[in-house]
């Protein structure tokens, strides 16, 4: 039973890490709390449905479509809105909220009016359909692979180091010839791609998506926020650690705490509260995008 | 206060039970229940997304002209239908009401009176239910109302029902608190005394579904009667942590262990990853998960099927009562069972299948239980009005106070769910509720199960019923991955 629980916790934590990483990236580089992150996730899942459910293509195509649409929406959000208001954090906060809700309602209206589906139950298959365990292993493996690749990209490539430079100082980076506009755009595209990818995995894992999926359990938007607070805002490795802490805490609470199944949805919030009071800088503090 | 009707004003001034009192009693579940409603599927059937929504055109001639000869010729009975039109369950209510009215008008109306139905869209909001009730009665001159889904919506509307002194017959909510409020023998709700509460709330009746305590008893009877045949020795009890489910959950937590071993009993809330709970159920060798689910039902079903969990799954599963649910879950709902009042395959009464066929033809979909029960409300009202007009020698549609004794004392036929229908008496613990004794005697509720049946349809699941025997349309199936 304990082994089962550890496995379940490891699998769900890997998914949570992918969900949170895009949110972390944008905060780490631009200092922006992107509340449209949930919208990106929802659109990713919805795109996968259109590709695989509506057009009947294999779910791997759906996964690719969700990732690409996430990337495109991330880039478009930056180019179309964020870059004009980058110096006004409150405006950004409100705008990302509005954009996120706009995306959710888009899924609702488009899904129901055009595609004729129930927007509360958008069927998205698991990426590995023949075995739930294999699907969990796929999520676990690709989570580590992609986050490892991101870590390498950020720390060991020219563009990645430019991202770190911009995250430290916009002006300083400009002085050494880094095009911060381009770096920000790359960051948003990457974050969007991660969110879209996470949306497909999440919907497949739950058995389907919904236009409300960003705020329904496990509420990826709130989850991302809790994870990056735990790990330290802006820290990639902090987010991974935060995801595993929340995943394990939630799973063990449900399994072993008396009446724990009632606490599944709020266990991450309890941790969020505790960390904000006791260690507000998070486990790894603010380490830019490292 | 000037814009309030006189009876509303007087109630607030003399300090009797007002909206706040009932809110205090029932409001705790309102938020969660509202969310539960949000979660439900919104599409009644493939290719049938919006039909009928917002349509206020009454059936029959709809203008008050006589539809037949009789002592009420020239009169119009206005029936308000309070339905959440953003849910399949609500649209089915509205369709059922219109179908019944049209059928009645085509057959000469009620002693010649035209039946006109008016829609009040409650969405899934208790506040909207209350305001729509007032609008229907005060502005649309409805003689009676029916419908209402969600216990919180019903409880919030009860003061308005009492204040307008207009009969309301519930046809979707299963909250037992309404019946308790009506009862003459209960005085533990408002402290006013049972007689006083009865006089105030006697306008409320319920055509169905059975209230949640009866449903819990039905579940106990079902498990006890069938556990040997199904090979069930251990059961897990999973009842969603929603206020609406509390009476049901409490009764089963108390009594289910008397009929079967229950090693797992949980009230999950906000669960998205079911693996830990499903592991626990398998580790305890449970043969079946007896569920009560609305908000989190879909993720549970999908993960149960995708993870091929080694136990059967069913109970009260609200989302699976909609026809579109097969498509919504990509077929994962196959083998899931749920209590229901009827299914498109059952013949609870001689009227069930003709109703289903007519519904299918008219609305290009299949009815949900709420549609059948709302249809039954109109049938039942016709019989009560006919009896009252003849009994009292009236030449006009009787008012609510005249009609109440005829509803209380009548035995009604023509229902699509129960062959003979009576309301529980005013001094019952739960008054003006459907009179129900047991599944064995009444044949309801039925146990619906999603199955693949090529004889009915090759590309879509069928909502069969495997119990009780009198309403059985197919044998129970179990997934091939279940080995217990």
mmCIF file of C-alpha atoms in Angstrom, chain B residues 5-366:
data_model
loop_
_atom_site.group_PDB
_atom_site.id
_atom_site.type_symbol
_atom_site.label_atom_id
_atom_site.label_comp_id
_atom_site.label_asym_id
_atom_site.label_seq_id
_atom_site.Cartn_x
_atom_site.Cartn_y
_atom_site.Cartn_z
ATOM 1 C CA UNK B 5 -46.630 42.501 -2.849
ATOM 2 C CA UNK B 6 -48.818 42.836 0.189
ATOM 3 C CA UNK B 7 -48.373 39.301 1.408
ATOM 4 C CA UNK B 8 -44.563 39.586 1.244
ATOM 5 C CA UNK B 9 -44.679 42.813 3.231
ATOM 6 C CA UNK B 10 -46.827 41.448 5.978
ATOM 7 C CA UNK B 11 -44.601 38.446 6.460
ATOM 8 C CA UNK B 12 -41.493 40.471 6.882
ATOM 9 C CA UNK B 13 -43.225 42.784 9.288
ATOM 10 C CA UNK B 14 -44.760 40.261 11.598
ATOM 11 C CA UNK B 15 -41.532 38.369 12.117
ATOM 12 C CA UNK B 16 -42.685 34.971 10.946
ATOM 13 C CA UNK B 17 -40.418 32.648 9.028
ATOM 14 C CA UNK B 18 -38.899 34.672 6.249
ATOM 15 C CA UNK B 19 -36.346 34.025 3.549
ATOM 16 C CA UNK B 20 -33.522 34.552 5.992
ATOM 17 C CA UNK B 21 -34.757 31.787 8.268
ATOM 18 C CA UNK B 22 -34.946 29.284 5.492
ATOM 19 C CA UNK B 23 -31.621 30.454 4.130
ATOM 20 C CA UNK B 24 -30.113 29.908 7.529
ATOM 21 C CA UNK B 25 -31.457 26.394 7.463
ATOM 22 C CA UNK B 26 -30.574 25.510 3.930
ATOM 23 C CA UNK B 27 -27.988 27.977 2.773
ATOM 24 C CA UNK B 28 -24.962 25.990 3.874
ATOM 25 C CA UNK B 29 -25.242 23.709 0.907
ATOM 26 C CA UNK B 30 -26.091 26.399 -1.570
ATOM 27 C CA UNK B 31 -22.628 27.220 -2.783
ATOM 28 C CA UNK B 32 -21.486 23.661 -3.195
ATOM 29 C CA UNK B 33 -24.772 22.650 -4.678
ATOM 30 C CA UNK B 34 -24.570 25.477 -7.133
ATOM 31 C CA UNK B 35 -21.152 24.262 -8.151
ATOM 32 C CA UNK B 36 -22.542 20.781 -8.489
ATOM 33 C CA UNK B 37 -25.041 22.096 -10.944
ATOM 34 C CA UNK B 38 -22.265 23.818 -12.855
ATOM 35 C CA UNK B 39 -20.512 20.538 -13.237
ATOM 36 C CA UNK B 40 -23.366 18.725 -14.884
ATOM 37 C CA UNK B 41 -23.318 18.066 -18.614
ATOM 38 C CA UNK B 42 -24.816 20.758 -20.753
ATOM 39 C CA UNK B 43 -25.594 18.937 -23.939
ATOM 40 C CA UNK B 44 -28.629 16.698 -24.057
ATOM 41 C CA UNK B 45 -27.631 14.616 -27.021
ATOM 42 C CA UNK B 46 -25.283 14.593 -29.966
ATOM 43 C CA UNK B 47 -26.470 17.127 -32.471
ATOM 44 C CA UNK B 48 -28.977 18.516 -30.010
ATOM 45 C CA UNK B 49 -27.341 21.416 -28.265
ATOM 46 C CA UNK B 50 -29.971 24.094 -27.874
ATOM 47 C CA UNK B 51 -33.336 22.977 -28.979
ATOM 48 C CA UNK B 52 -36.167 24.416 -27.022
ATOM 49 C CA UNK B 53 -34.029 26.712 -24.932
ATOM 50 C CA UNK B 54 -35.796 29.915 -24.114
ATOM 51 C CA UNK B 55 -38.839 29.008 -26.137
ATOM 52 C CA UNK B 56 -41.862 30.414 -24.392
ATOM 53 C CA UNK B 57 -44.445 29.535 -26.982
ATOM 54 C CA UNK B 58 -47.119 27.585 -25.239
ATOM 55 C CA UNK B 59 -48.475 24.434 -26.796
ATOM 56 C CA UNK B 60 -52.083 24.094 -27.827
ATOM 57 C CA UNK B 61 -53.592 27.339 -29.002
ATOM 58 C CA UNK B 62 -51.800 29.157 -26.196
ATOM 59 C CA UNK B 63 -54.141 32.128 -26.251
ATOM 60 C CA UNK B 64 -56.733 31.039 -23.782
ATOM 61 C CA UNK B 65 -59.249 29.949 -26.362
ATOM 62 C CA UNK B 66 -61.247 26.881 -25.613
ATOM 63 C CA UNK B 67 -59.590 23.621 -26.576
ATOM 64 C CA UNK B 68 -62.594 21.474 -25.842
ATOM 65 C CA UNK B 69 -66.024 21.262 -24.329
ATOM 66 C CA UNK B 70 -66.481 21.090 -20.601
ATOM 67 C CA UNK B 71 -67.354 23.035 -17.541
ATOM 68 C CA UNK B 72 -64.002 24.880 -17.691
ATOM 69 C CA UNK B 73 -64.267 25.701 -21.385
ATOM 70 C CA UNK B 74 -62.693 29.107 -22.059
ATOM 71 C CA UNK B 75 -60.505 28.955 -18.977
ATOM 72 C CA UNK B 76 -56.720 28.639 -19.030
ATOM 73 C CA UNK B 77 -54.594 26.842 -16.486
ATOM 74 C CA UNK B 78 -51.207 28.558 -16.357
ATOM 75 C CA UNK B 79 -48.448 26.294 -15.089
ATOM 76 C CA UNK B 80 -45.038 27.786 -14.353
ATOM 77 C CA UNK B 81 -42.077 25.487 -15.002
ATOM 78 C CA UNK B 82 -38.971 26.316 -12.975
ATOM 79 C CA UNK B 83 -36.118 24.623 -14.801
ATOM 80 C CA UNK B 84 -32.350 25.127 -15.026
ATOM 81 C CA UNK B 85 -32.119 25.494 -18.784
ATOM 82 C CA UNK B 86 -28.328 25.338 -18.798
ATOM 83 C CA UNK B 87 -28.535 21.674 -17.786
ATOM 84 C CA UNK B 88 -29.863 18.753 -19.849
ATOM 85 C CA UNK B 89 -31.965 17.879 -16.837
ATOM 86 C CA UNK B 90 -33.629 21.305 -16.977
ATOM 87 C CA UNK B 91 -34.279 21.238 -20.690
ATOM 88 C CA UNK B 92 -35.840 17.834 -20.252
ATOM 89 C CA UNK B 93 -38.200 19.319 -17.641
ATOM 90 C CA UNK B 94 -39.326 22.031 -20.016
ATOM 91 C CA UNK B 95 -39.762 19.562 -22.868
ATOM 92 C CA UNK B 96 -41.749 17.205 -20.633
ATOM 93 C CA UNK B 97 -44.052 20.008 -19.495
ATOM 94 C CA UNK B 98 -44.721 21.238 -23.019
ATOM 95 C CA UNK B 99 -45.321 17.718 -24.250
ATOM 96 C CA UNK B 100 -47.849 17.056 -21.503
ATOM 97 C CA UNK B 101 -49.659 20.339 -22.090
ATOM 98 C CA UNK B 102 -49.837 19.763 -25.810
ATOM 99 C CA UNK B 103 -51.142 16.257 -25.356
ATOM 100 C CA UNK B 104 -53.732 17.469 -22.881
ATOM 101 C CA UNK B 105 -54.894 20.310 -25.105
ATOM 102 C CA UNK B 106 -55.157 17.966 -28.078
ATOM 103 C CA UNK B 107 -57.432 15.795 -25.959
ATOM 104 C CA UNK B 108 -59.782 18.592 -25.005
ATOM 105 C CA UNK B 109 -57.866 20.192 -22.156
ATOM 106 C CA UNK B 110 -58.847 19.901 -18.511
ATOM 107 C CA UNK B 111 -62.642 19.836 -18.629
ATOM 108 C CA UNK B 112 -62.284 22.160 -21.607
ATOM 109 C CA UNK B 113 -59.655 24.446 -20.061
ATOM 110 C CA UNK B 114 -56.542 25.190 -22.053
ATOM 111 C CA UNK B 115 -53.239 24.247 -20.403
ATOM 112 C CA UNK B 116 -50.517 26.819 -20.872
ATOM 113 C CA UNK B 117 -46.970 26.337 -19.630
ATOM 114 C CA UNK B 118 -44.605 29.229 -18.876
ATOM 115 C CA UNK B 119 -40.880 28.838 -18.445
ATOM 116 C CA UNK B 120 -38.893 30.266 -15.553
ATOM 117 C CA UNK B 121 -35.201 29.628 -16.157
ATOM 118 C CA UNK B 122 -33.652 29.086 -12.725
ATOM 119 C CA UNK B 123 -30.180 28.325 -14.109
ATOM 120 C CA UNK B 124 -28.478 26.697 -11.117
ATOM 121 C CA UNK B 125 -29.020 29.634 -8.829
ATOM 122 C CA UNK B 126 -31.198 29.467 -5.701
ATOM 123 C CA UNK B 127 -31.742 33.225 -5.931
ATOM 124 C CA UNK B 128 -32.841 32.961 -9.543
ATOM 125 C CA UNK B 129 -35.231 30.132 -8.657
ATOM 126 C CA UNK B 130 -36.885 32.318 -6.079
ATOM 127 C CA UNK B 131 -37.132 35.413 -8.270
ATOM 128 C CA UNK B 132 -38.410 33.395 -11.233
ATOM 129 C CA UNK B 133 -41.047 31.812 -9.015
ATOM 130 C CA UNK B 134 -42.283 35.220 -7.975
ATOM 131 C CA UNK B 135 -42.282 36.430 -11.555
ATOM 132 C CA UNK B 136 -44.253 33.436 -12.768
ATOM 133 C CA UNK B 137 -46.891 33.766 -10.081
ATOM 134 C CA UNK B 138 -47.161 37.531 -9.794
ATOM 135 C CA UNK B 139 -46.511 38.659 -13.361
ATOM 136 C CA UNK B 140 -47.448 35.665 -15.489
ATOM 137 C CA UNK B 141 -50.449 34.756 -13.331
ATOM 138 C CA UNK B 142 -49.496 31.129 -12.998
ATOM 139 C CA UNK B 143 -52.049 29.075 -11.088
ATOM 140 C CA UNK B 144 -49.399 26.610 -9.999
ATOM 141 C CA UNK B 145 -45.706 25.941 -10.519
ATOM 142 C CA UNK B 146 -43.546 22.866 -10.855
ATOM 143 C CA UNK B 147 -39.912 21.876 -11.326
ATOM 144 C CA UNK B 148 -36.921 23.140 -9.328
ATOM 145 C CA UNK B 149 -33.630 21.323 -9.226
ATOM 146 C CA UNK B 150 -31.270 21.520 -6.224
ATOM 147 C CA UNK B 151 -32.334 21.404 -2.602
ATOM 148 C CA UNK B 152 -30.841 24.800 -1.936
ATOM 149 C CA UNK B 153 -32.946 26.316 -4.727
ATOM 150 C CA UNK B 154 -36.073 24.632 -3.392
ATOM 151 C CA UNK B 155 -35.455 25.784 0.159
ATOM 152 C CA UNK B 156 -34.853 29.331 -0.934
ATOM 153 C CA UNK B 157 -38.028 29.317 -3.004
ATOM 154 C CA UNK B 158 -40.228 27.840 -0.273
ATOM 155 C CA UNK B 159 -40.949 31.190 1.424
ATOM 156 C CA UNK B 160 -42.096 32.584 -1.911
ATOM 157 C CA UNK B 161 -44.272 29.501 -2.488
ATOM 158 C CA UNK B 162 -45.782 29.992 0.968
ATOM 159 C CA UNK B 163 -46.220 33.720 0.567
ATOM 160 C CA UNK B 164 -47.955 33.465 -2.810
ATOM 161 C CA UNK B 165 -50.138 30.615 -1.479
ATOM 162 C CA UNK B 166 -49.730 28.867 -4.796
ATOM 163 C CA UNK B 167 -49.220 25.140 -5.226
ATOM 164 C CA UNK B 168 -45.757 24.067 -6.279
ATOM 165 C CA UNK B 169 -45.036 20.456 -7.270
ATOM 166 C CA UNK B 170 -41.331 19.667 -7.254
ATOM 167 C CA UNK B 171 -40.077 17.387 -10.007
ATOM 168 C CA UNK B 172 -36.272 17.326 -9.801
ATOM 169 C CA UNK B 173 -34.872 18.121 -6.344
ATOM 170 C CA UNK B 174 -34.627 15.213 -3.882
ATOM 171 C CA UNK B 175 -33.955 17.229 -0.749
ATOM 172 C CA UNK B 176 -36.039 15.797 2.121
ATOM 173 C CA UNK B 177 -36.053 19.021 4.118
ATOM 174 C CA UNK B 178 -39.001 20.394 2.136
ATOM 175 C CA UNK B 179 -41.198 17.477 3.176
ATOM 176 C CA UNK B 180 -40.070 17.837 6.751
ATOM 177 C CA UNK B 181 -40.993 21.510 6.710
ATOM 178 C CA UNK B 182 -44.476 20.716 5.410
ATOM 179 C CA UNK B 183 -45.123 17.970 7.957
ATOM 180 C CA UNK B 184 -47.568 18.667 10.770
ATOM 181 C CA UNK B 185 -45.630 16.410 13.105
ATOM 182 C CA UNK B 186 -42.261 18.117 12.835
ATOM 183 C CA UNK B 187 -41.623 21.278 14.776
ATOM 184 C CA UNK B 188 -37.880 21.126 15.021
ATOM 185 C CA UNK B 189 -37.086 23.292 12.024
ATOM 186 C CA UNK B 190 -38.384 26.749 12.702
ATOM 187 C CA UNK B 191 -39.658 26.221 16.236
ATOM 188 C CA UNK B 192 -43.104 27.438 15.209
ATOM 189 C CA UNK B 193 -44.757 24.089 15.708
ATOM 190 C CA UNK B 194 -45.730 21.543 13.111
ATOM 191 C CA UNK B 195 -49.310 22.737 12.584
ATOM 192 C CA UNK B 196 -48.181 26.270 11.973
ATOM 193 C CA UNK B 197 -45.444 25.159 9.590
ATOM 194 C CA UNK B 198 -47.915 22.981 7.746
ATOM 195 C CA UNK B 199 -50.379 25.848 7.270
ATOM 196 C CA UNK B 200 -47.601 27.938 5.834
ATOM 197 C CA UNK B 201 -45.836 25.402 3.639
ATOM 198 C CA UNK B 202 -48.684 23.072 2.675
ATOM 199 C CA UNK B 203 -48.498 24.398 -0.880
ATOM 200 C CA UNK B 204 -45.422 22.300 -1.537
ATOM 201 C CA UNK B 205 -45.747 18.792 -3.019
ATOM 202 C CA UNK B 206 -43.222 16.543 -4.689
ATOM 203 C CA UNK B 207 -44.075 14.325 -7.664
ATOM 204 C CA UNK B 208 -40.565 12.906 -7.539
ATOM 205 C CA UNK B 209 -37.851 11.912 -7.330
ATOM 206 C CA UNK B 210 -37.984 10.068 -4.026
ATOM 207 C CA UNK B 211 -36.322 12.145 -1.357
ATOM 208 C CA UNK B 212 -32.770 11.252 -0.426
ATOM 209 C CA UNK B 213 -33.603 9.293 2.715
ATOM 210 C CA UNK B 214 -35.933 7.045 0.737
ATOM 211 C CA UNK B 215 -33.211 6.728 -1.887
ATOM 212 C CA UNK B 216 -30.771 5.659 0.829
ATOM 213 C CA UNK B 217 -33.276 3.052 2.009
ATOM 214 C CA UNK B 218 -33.698 1.911 -1.583
ATOM 215 C CA UNK B 219 -29.949 1.489 -1.863
ATOM 216 C CA UNK B 220 -29.874 -0.586 1.322
ATOM 217 C CA UNK B 221 -32.686 -2.778 0.018
ATOM 218 C CA UNK B 222 -30.975 -3.145 -3.353
ATOM 219 C CA UNK B 223 -27.663 -4.242 -1.827
ATOM 220 C CA UNK B 224 -29.286 -6.600 0.643
ATOM 221 C CA UNK B 225 -31.500 -8.237 -1.984
ATOM 222 C CA UNK B 226 -28.857 -8.645 -4.634
ATOM 223 C CA UNK B 227 -25.477 -9.032 -2.945
ATOM 224 C CA UNK B 228 -25.484 -12.808 -3.174
ATOM 225 C CA UNK B 229 -26.478 -12.882 -6.818
ATOM 226 C CA UNK B 230 -23.829 -10.288 -7.684
ATOM 227 C CA UNK B 231 -21.175 -11.869 -5.464
ATOM 228 C CA UNK B 232 -20.694 -8.724 -3.395
ATOM 229 C CA UNK B 233 -19.162 -9.313 0.016
ATOM 230 C CA UNK B 234 -17.441 -5.998 0.600
ATOM 231 C CA UNK B 235 -18.443 -2.533 -0.513
ATOM 232 C CA UNK B 236 -16.734 0.840 -0.440
ATOM 233 C CA UNK B 237 -18.969 3.819 0.266
ATOM 234 C CA UNK B 238 -17.931 6.972 -1.602
ATOM 235 C CA UNK B 239 -20.349 9.860 -1.204
ATOM 236 C CA UNK B 240 -19.282 13.235 -2.481
ATOM 237 C CA UNK B 241 -18.826 15.866 0.165
ATOM 238 C CA UNK B 242 -21.748 18.013 -0.990
ATOM 239 C CA UNK B 243 -24.388 19.398 1.341
ATOM 240 C CA UNK B 244 -27.055 17.946 -0.945
ATOM 241 C CA UNK B 245 -25.836 14.413 -0.296
ATOM 242 C CA UNK B 246 -25.545 14.664 3.483
ATOM 243 C CA UNK B 247 -28.846 12.980 4.489
ATOM 244 C CA UNK B 248 -28.160 10.161 2.040
ATOM 245 C CA UNK B 249 -24.553 9.758 3.183
ATOM 246 C CA UNK B 250 -25.416 9.813 6.862
ATOM 247 C CA UNK B 251 -28.051 7.123 6.535
ATOM 248 C CA UNK B 252 -25.813 4.852 4.484
ATOM 249 C CA UNK B 253 -22.877 5.380 6.834
ATOM 250 C CA UNK B 254 -25.130 4.317 9.680
ATOM 251 C CA UNK B 255 -26.816 1.353 8.060
ATOM 252 C CA UNK B 256 -24.920 -0.034 5.072
ATOM 253 C CA UNK B 257 -22.585 -2.003 7.325
ATOM 254 C CA UNK B 258 -25.677 -3.877 8.594
ATOM 255 C CA UNK B 259 -26.149 -5.465 5.180
ATOM 256 C CA UNK B 260 -22.597 -5.749 3.809
ATOM 257 C CA UNK B 261 -19.029 -5.384 5.018
ATOM 258 C CA UNK B 262 -17.941 -1.766 4.428
ATOM 259 C CA UNK B 263 -14.188 -1.455 4.969
ATOM 260 C CA UNK B 264 -13.935 1.888 3.142
ATOM 261 C CA UNK B 265 -16.257 4.795 3.815
ATOM 262 C CA UNK B 266 -15.249 8.212 2.523
ATOM 263 C CA UNK B 267 -16.809 11.524 1.603
ATOM 264 C CA UNK B 268 -14.351 12.818 -1.008
ATOM 265 C CA UNK B 269 -14.328 16.457 -1.954
ATOM 266 C CA UNK B 270 -12.189 18.213 -4.540
ATOM 267 C CA UNK B 271 -10.508 14.982 -5.603
ATOM 268 C CA UNK B 272 -8.975 14.990 -9.072
ATOM 269 C CA UNK B 273 -6.545 12.082 -8.748
ATOM 270 C CA UNK B 274 -8.557 9.044 -7.631
ATOM 271 C CA UNK B 275 -5.611 6.660 -7.514
ATOM 272 C CA UNK B 276 -5.094 6.776 -3.727
ATOM 273 C CA UNK B 277 -8.772 6.107 -3.016
ATOM 274 C CA UNK B 278 -9.063 3.433 -5.677
ATOM 275 C CA UNK B 279 -5.906 1.784 -4.315
ATOM 276 C CA UNK B 280 -7.500 1.721 -0.889
ATOM 277 C CA UNK B 281 -10.664 0.132 -2.275
ATOM 278 C CA UNK B 282 -8.662 -2.561 -4.083
ATOM 279 C CA UNK B 283 -6.388 -3.144 -1.092
ATOM 280 C CA UNK B 284 -9.484 -3.857 0.976
ATOM 281 C CA UNK B 285 -10.818 -6.303 -1.636
ATOM 282 C CA UNK B 286 -14.056 -4.389 -2.128
ATOM 283 C CA UNK B 287 -16.288 -5.826 -4.816
ATOM 284 C CA UNK B 288 -18.171 -2.637 -5.523
ATOM 285 C CA UNK B 289 -17.933 1.089 -4.911
ATOM 286 C CA UNK B 290 -21.332 2.449 -3.879
ATOM 287 C CA UNK B 291 -21.087 6.076 -4.919
ATOM 288 C CA UNK B 292 -23.056 9.277 -4.535
ATOM 289 C CA UNK B 293 -21.581 11.737 -7.029
ATOM 290 C CA UNK B 294 -22.416 14.907 -8.878
ATOM 291 C CA UNK B 295 -19.548 17.389 -9.035
ATOM 292 C CA UNK B 296 -16.628 14.957 -9.178
ATOM 293 C CA UNK B 297 -18.411 12.089 -10.855
ATOM 294 C CA UNK B 298 -16.805 12.377 -14.259
ATOM 295 C CA UNK B 299 -13.143 12.208 -13.247
ATOM 296 C CA UNK B 300 -13.974 9.229 -11.027
ATOM 297 C CA UNK B 301 -15.671 7.338 -13.844
ATOM 298 C CA UNK B 302 -12.953 8.097 -16.365
ATOM 299 C CA UNK B 303 -10.149 7.026 -14.054
ATOM 300 C CA UNK B 304 -12.022 3.936 -12.872
ATOM 301 C CA UNK B 305 -12.339 2.791 -16.497
ATOM 302 C CA UNK B 306 -8.946 3.920 -17.735
ATOM 303 C CA UNK B 307 -7.153 2.398 -14.765
ATOM 304 C CA UNK B 308 -9.263 -0.768 -15.089
ATOM 305 C CA UNK B 309 -9.953 -0.900 -11.379
ATOM 306 C CA UNK B 310 -10.907 -4.241 -9.925
ATOM 307 C CA UNK B 311 -14.340 -3.381 -8.530
ATOM 308 C CA UNK B 312 -17.760 -2.463 -9.844
ATOM 309 C CA UNK B 313 -18.878 1.152 -9.744
ATOM 310 C CA UNK B 314 -22.292 2.731 -9.243
ATOM 311 C CA UNK B 315 -24.913 4.150 -6.911
ATOM 312 C CA UNK B 316 -26.333 7.624 -7.433
ATOM 313 C CA UNK B 317 -24.288 9.086 -10.234
ATOM 314 C CA UNK B 318 -26.034 12.227 -11.428
ATOM 315 C CA UNK B 319 -24.051 12.985 -14.614
ATOM 316 C CA UNK B 320 -24.585 9.485 -15.998
ATOM 317 C CA UNK B 321 -28.348 10.052 -16.065
ATOM 318 C CA UNK B 322 -27.960 12.269 -19.140
ATOM 319 C CA UNK B 323 -28.004 10.684 -22.559
ATOM 320 C CA UNK B 324 -25.019 12.739 -23.732
ATOM 321 C CA UNK B 325 -22.830 11.241 -21.026
ATOM 322 C CA UNK B 326 -21.673 8.340 -23.150
ATOM 323 C CA UNK B 327 -20.146 10.774 -25.611
ATOM 324 C CA UNK B 328 -18.796 13.024 -22.864
ATOM 325 C CA UNK B 329 -16.803 10.183 -21.353
ATOM 326 C CA UNK B 330 -15.837 8.562 -24.623
ATOM 327 C CA UNK B 331 -17.664 5.407 -23.547
ATOM 328 C CA UNK B 332 -15.869 5.142 -20.194
ATOM 329 C CA UNK B 333 -19.267 5.166 -18.515
ATOM 330 C CA UNK B 334 -19.983 1.654 -19.830
ATOM 331 C CA UNK B 335 -20.940 -0.665 -16.917
ATOM 332 C CA UNK B 336 -21.454 2.256 -14.507
ATOM 333 C CA UNK B 337 -24.833 1.970 -12.793
ATOM 334 C CA UNK B 338 -26.998 4.597 -11.176
ATOM 335 C CA UNK B 339 -30.368 4.791 -9.521
ATOM 336 C CA UNK B 340 -32.935 6.511 -11.673
ATOM 337 C CA UNK B 341 -36.697 7.008 -11.733
ATOM 338 C CA UNK B 342 -36.909 5.432 -15.197
ATOM 339 C CA UNK B 343 -34.742 4.972 -18.265
ATOM 340 C CA UNK B 344 -35.569 5.193 -21.963
ATOM 341 C CA UNK B 345 -35.658 1.392 -21.982
ATOM 342 C CA UNK B 346 -37.900 0.726 -18.981
ATOM 343 C CA UNK B 347 -41.653 0.245 -18.797
ATOM 344 C CA UNK B 348 -42.383 1.347 -15.252
ATOM 345 C CA UNK B 349 -46.025 1.840 -16.251
ATOM 346 C CA UNK B 350 -48.006 1.467 -19.484
ATOM 347 C CA UNK B 351 -47.410 5.182 -20.048
ATOM 348 C CA UNK B 352 -43.598 5.089 -19.863
ATOM 349 C CA UNK B 353 -42.717 3.884 -23.329
ATOM 350 C CA UNK B 354 -45.410 5.896 -25.173
ATOM 351 C CA UNK B 355 -44.059 8.949 -23.360
ATOM 352 C CA UNK B 356 -40.451 8.111 -24.302
ATOM 353 C CA UNK B 357 -41.389 7.497 -27.934
ATOM 354 C CA UNK B 358 -43.389 10.702 -28.197
ATOM 355 C CA UNK B 359 -40.585 12.603 -26.517
ATOM 356 C CA UNK B 360 -38.006 11.143 -28.869
ATOM 357 C CA UNK B 361 -40.121 12.022 -31.862
ATOM 358 C CA UNK B 362 -40.897 15.533 -30.702
ATOM 359 C CA UNK B 363 -37.570 16.589 -29.235
ATOM 360 C CA UNK B 364 -35.093 14.343 -31.068
ATOM 361 C CA UNK B 365 -33.629 13.213 -27.768
ATOM 362 C CA UNK B 366 -34.434 10.952 -24.854
#
